[in-house]
Amino acid sequence: FACARKGGSKEDWTRKMLTQMDDYEKIKIVGVTGTNGKTSVATMIYRILNENGIKAGFIGTGKIEIIGKRLSDKYYSMTTPPPEKLYKVLRKMQDEGCTYIVMEVSSHALTQHRVAAIPFEYGVFTNRLISIIITTPKIITTQRKLFWSNQKG
């Protein structure tokens, strides 16, 4: 982040980016993290919301979309985009009238503070392999950041 290199912290920069949204309090943001299953679970939540008449956006591995309308190009492959793209997408989703945003949150995004200022309403932790929890405590500690930042759990 250029701002962080000029003396500002990454957290300050992401908070500044979040101020570009007018009423983010009106949008419920669901963050999905974990070693395995993020895409499947986030996609299921997104589809359930949309199929029940709730206008939702999706940010995840391979695509960014609003109610089936793809916003990302076919070469997009990130899980959690960098802040300069992420906050523009959040703003677009707000402008399109989304009331929910479902997003995959990678461990890298948490470590790099890409989502530090996002007020997650719900956090979901997925993991198919219990042995990963035992062998990679640093990853689990990183992923817990999502739950410390959300309001519901």
Short mmCIF file of N, CA and C in Angstrom, two decimals, residues 70-126:
data_model
loop_
_atom_site.label_atom_id
_atom_site.label_comp_id
_atom_site.label_asym_id
_atom_site.label_seq_id
_atom_site.Cartn_x
_atom_site.Cartn_y
_atom_site.Cartn_z
N ARG A 70 -21.79 -10.76 -13.53
CA ARG A 70 -20.36 -10.80 -13.25
C ARG A 70 -19.72 -9.42 -13.41
N LEU A 71 -18.99 -8.99 -12.38
CA LEU A 71 -18.28 -7.72 -12.43
C LEU A 71 -16.81 -7.90 -12.77
N SER A 72 -16.26 -9.07 -12.49
CA SER A 72 -14.85 -9.34 -12.74
C SER A 72 -14.68 -9.95 -14.13
N ASP A 73 -13.47 -9.79 -14.69
CA ASP A 73 -13.22 -10.39 -15.99
C ASP A 73 -12.96 -11.89 -15.82
N LYS A 74 -12.89 -12.60 -16.92
CA LYS A 74 -12.76 -14.05 -16.86
C LYS A 74 -11.39 -14.50 -16.35
N TYR A 75 -10.43 -13.59 -16.25
CA TYR A 75 -9.09 -13.93 -15.77
C TYR A 75 -8.91 -13.66 -14.28
N TYR A 76 -9.91 -13.11 -13.64
CA TYR A 76 -9.83 -12.81 -12.21
C TYR A 76 -9.68 -14.12 -11.44
N SER A 77 -8.68 -14.21 -10.55
CA SER A 77 -8.46 -15.46 -9.83
C SER A 77 -8.20 -15.29 -8.34
N MET A 78 -8.24 -14.08 -7.84
CA MET A 78 -7.94 -13.85 -6.43
C MET A 78 -9.09 -14.32 -5.54
N THR A 79 -8.79 -14.55 -4.28
CA THR A 79 -9.82 -14.85 -3.29
C THR A 79 -10.34 -13.55 -2.71
N THR A 80 -9.46 -12.74 -2.16
CA THR A 80 -9.82 -11.44 -1.61
C THR A 80 -8.99 -10.39 -2.35
N PRO A 81 -9.62 -9.49 -3.09
CA PRO A 81 -8.86 -8.51 -3.86
C PRO A 81 -8.13 -7.52 -2.96
N PRO A 82 -7.14 -6.82 -3.53
CA PRO A 82 -6.44 -5.78 -2.76
C PRO A 82 -7.40 -4.64 -2.43
N PRO A 83 -7.11 -3.88 -1.38
CA PRO A 83 -8.03 -2.84 -0.92
C PRO A 83 -8.47 -1.86 -1.99
N GLU A 84 -7.57 -1.44 -2.87
CA GLU A 84 -7.96 -0.45 -3.87
C GLU A 84 -9.05 -0.98 -4.80
N LYS A 85 -9.10 -2.28 -5.01
CA LYS A 85 -10.17 -2.88 -5.81
C LYS A 85 -11.35 -3.27 -4.91
N LEU A 86 -11.06 -3.83 -3.75
CA LEU A 86 -12.09 -4.32 -2.85
C LEU A 86 -13.08 -3.22 -2.47
N TYR A 87 -12.59 -2.06 -2.07
CA TYR A 87 -13.48 -1.02 -1.60
C TYR A 87 -14.27 -0.38 -2.73
N LYS A 88 -13.72 -0.38 -3.95
CA LYS A 88 -14.49 0.08 -5.11
C LYS A 88 -15.64 -0.89 -5.39
N VAL A 89 -15.35 -2.18 -5.25
CA VAL A 89 -16.39 -3.20 -5.47
C VAL A 89 -17.47 -3.10 -4.41
N LEU A 90 -17.07 -2.91 -3.15
CA LEU A 90 -18.06 -2.75 -2.07
C LEU A 90 -18.95 -1.54 -2.35
N ARG A 91 -18.36 -0.46 -2.82
CA ARG A 91 -19.13 0.74 -3.15
C ARG A 91 -20.11 0.47 -4.29
N LYS A 92 -19.64 -0.24 -5.31
CA LYS A 92 -20.50 -0.58 -6.45
C LYS A 92 -21.68 -1.43 -5.98
N MET A 93 -21.41 -2.39 -5.10
CA MET A 93 -22.48 -3.25 -4.58
C MET A 93 -23.48 -2.42 -3.78
N GLN A 94 -22.98 -1.46 -3.02
CA GLN A 94 -23.86 -0.57 -2.27
C GLN A 94 -24.72 0.24 -3.25
N ASP A 95 -24.09 0.79 -4.27
CA ASP A 95 -24.81 1.60 -5.26
C ASP A 95 -25.87 0.79 -6.00
N GLU A 96 -25.63 -0.51 -6.17
CA GLU A 96 -26.57 -1.40 -6.87
C GLU A 96 -27.70 -1.87 -5.96
N GLY A 97 -27.65 -1.48 -4.67
CA GLY A 97 -28.72 -1.82 -3.75
C GLY A 97 -28.58 -3.13 -3.01
N CYS A 98 -27.38 -3.69 -2.96
CA CYS A 98 -27.18 -4.94 -2.21
C CYS A 98 -27.42 -4.69 -0.72
N THR A 99 -28.09 -5.62 -0.08
CA THR A 99 -28.25 -5.54 1.37
C THR A 99 -27.32 -6.52 2.08
N TYR A 100 -26.79 -7.48 1.34
CA TYR A 100 -25.80 -8.43 1.86
C TYR A 100 -24.64 -8.53 0.88
N ILE A 101 -23.45 -8.71 1.43
CA ILE A 101 -22.28 -9.02 0.63
C ILE A 101 -21.63 -10.24 1.27
N VAL A 102 -21.44 -11.26 0.47
CA VAL A 102 -20.78 -12.48 0.93
C VAL A 102 -19.39 -12.50 0.32
N MET A 103 -18.38 -12.61 1.16
CA MET A 103 -17.03 -12.60 0.61
C MET A 103 -16.14 -13.63 1.27
N GLU A 104 -15.29 -14.21 0.44
CA GLU A 104 -14.25 -15.09 0.96
C GLU A 104 -13.15 -14.20 1.51
N VAL A 105 -12.62 -14.58 2.66
CA VAL A 105 -11.56 -13.81 3.28
C VAL A 105 -10.36 -14.74 3.48
N SER A 106 -9.34 -14.52 2.69
CA SER A 106 -8.16 -15.38 2.79
C SER A 106 -7.31 -15.01 4.00
N SER A 107 -6.49 -15.95 4.43
CA SER A 107 -5.55 -15.68 5.52
C SER A 107 -4.61 -14.55 5.14
N HIS A 108 -4.22 -14.52 3.86
CA HIS A 108 -3.35 -13.43 3.40
C HIS A 108 -4.04 -12.08 3.56
N ALA A 109 -5.31 -12.01 3.23
CA ALA A 109 -6.04 -10.75 3.36
C ALA A 109 -6.09 -10.30 4.81
N LEU A 110 -6.26 -11.24 5.71
CA LEU A 110 -6.30 -10.90 7.14
C LEU A 110 -4.93 -10.45 7.62
N THR A 111 -3.88 -11.16 7.24
CA THR A 111 -2.52 -10.82 7.65
C THR A 111 -2.10 -9.47 7.09
N GLN A 112 -2.51 -9.18 5.85
CA GLN A 112 -2.12 -7.93 5.19
C GLN A 112 -3.10 -6.78 5.49
N HIS A 113 -4.05 -7.01 6.37
CA HIS A 113 -5.00 -5.98 6.81
C HIS A 113 -5.87 -5.45 5.68
N ARG A 114 -6.10 -6.26 4.64
CA ARG A 114 -6.94 -5.82 3.51
C ARG A 114 -8.39 -5.58 3.94
N VAL A 115 -8.82 -6.29 4.98
CA VAL A 115 -10.21 -6.20 5.41
C VAL A 115 -10.34 -5.64 6.83
N ALA A 116 -9.28 -5.02 7.32
CA ALA A 116 -9.23 -4.57 8.72
C ALA A 116 -10.38 -3.64 9.10
N ALA A 117 -10.84 -2.83 8.17
CA ALA A 117 -11.87 -1.84 8.49
C ALA A 117 -13.28 -2.30 8.16
N ILE A 118 -13.42 -3.48 7.61
CA ILE A 118 -14.75 -3.95 7.20
C ILE A 118 -15.52 -4.42 8.43
N PRO A 119 -16.72 -3.88 8.63
CA PRO A 119 -17.53 -4.28 9.79
C PRO A 119 -18.33 -5.56 9.47
N PHE A 120 -17.68 -6.70 9.59
CA PHE A 120 -18.35 -7.97 9.29
C PHE A 120 -19.51 -8.19 10.26
N GLU A 121 -20.66 -8.48 9.71
CA GLU A 121 -21.84 -8.80 10.51
C GLU A 121 -21.78 -10.25 10.97
N TYR A 122 -21.31 -11.12 10.07
CA TYR A 122 -21.21 -12.55 10.35
C TYR A 122 -19.86 -13.06 9.87
N GLY A 123 -19.31 -14.02 10.61
CA GLY A 123 -18.08 -14.70 10.21
C GLY A 123 -18.33 -16.19 10.19
N VAL A 124 -17.83 -16.84 9.14
CA VAL A 124 -17.98 -18.29 9.00
C VAL A 124 -16.59 -18.89 8.86
N PHE A 125 -16.31 -19.91 9.65
CA PHE A 125 -15.03 -20.62 9.56
C PHE A 125 -15.30 -22.02 9.02
N THR A 126 -14.65 -22.35 7.92
CA THR A 126 -14.82 -23.68 7.33
C THR A 126 -13.50 -24.42 7.42
#
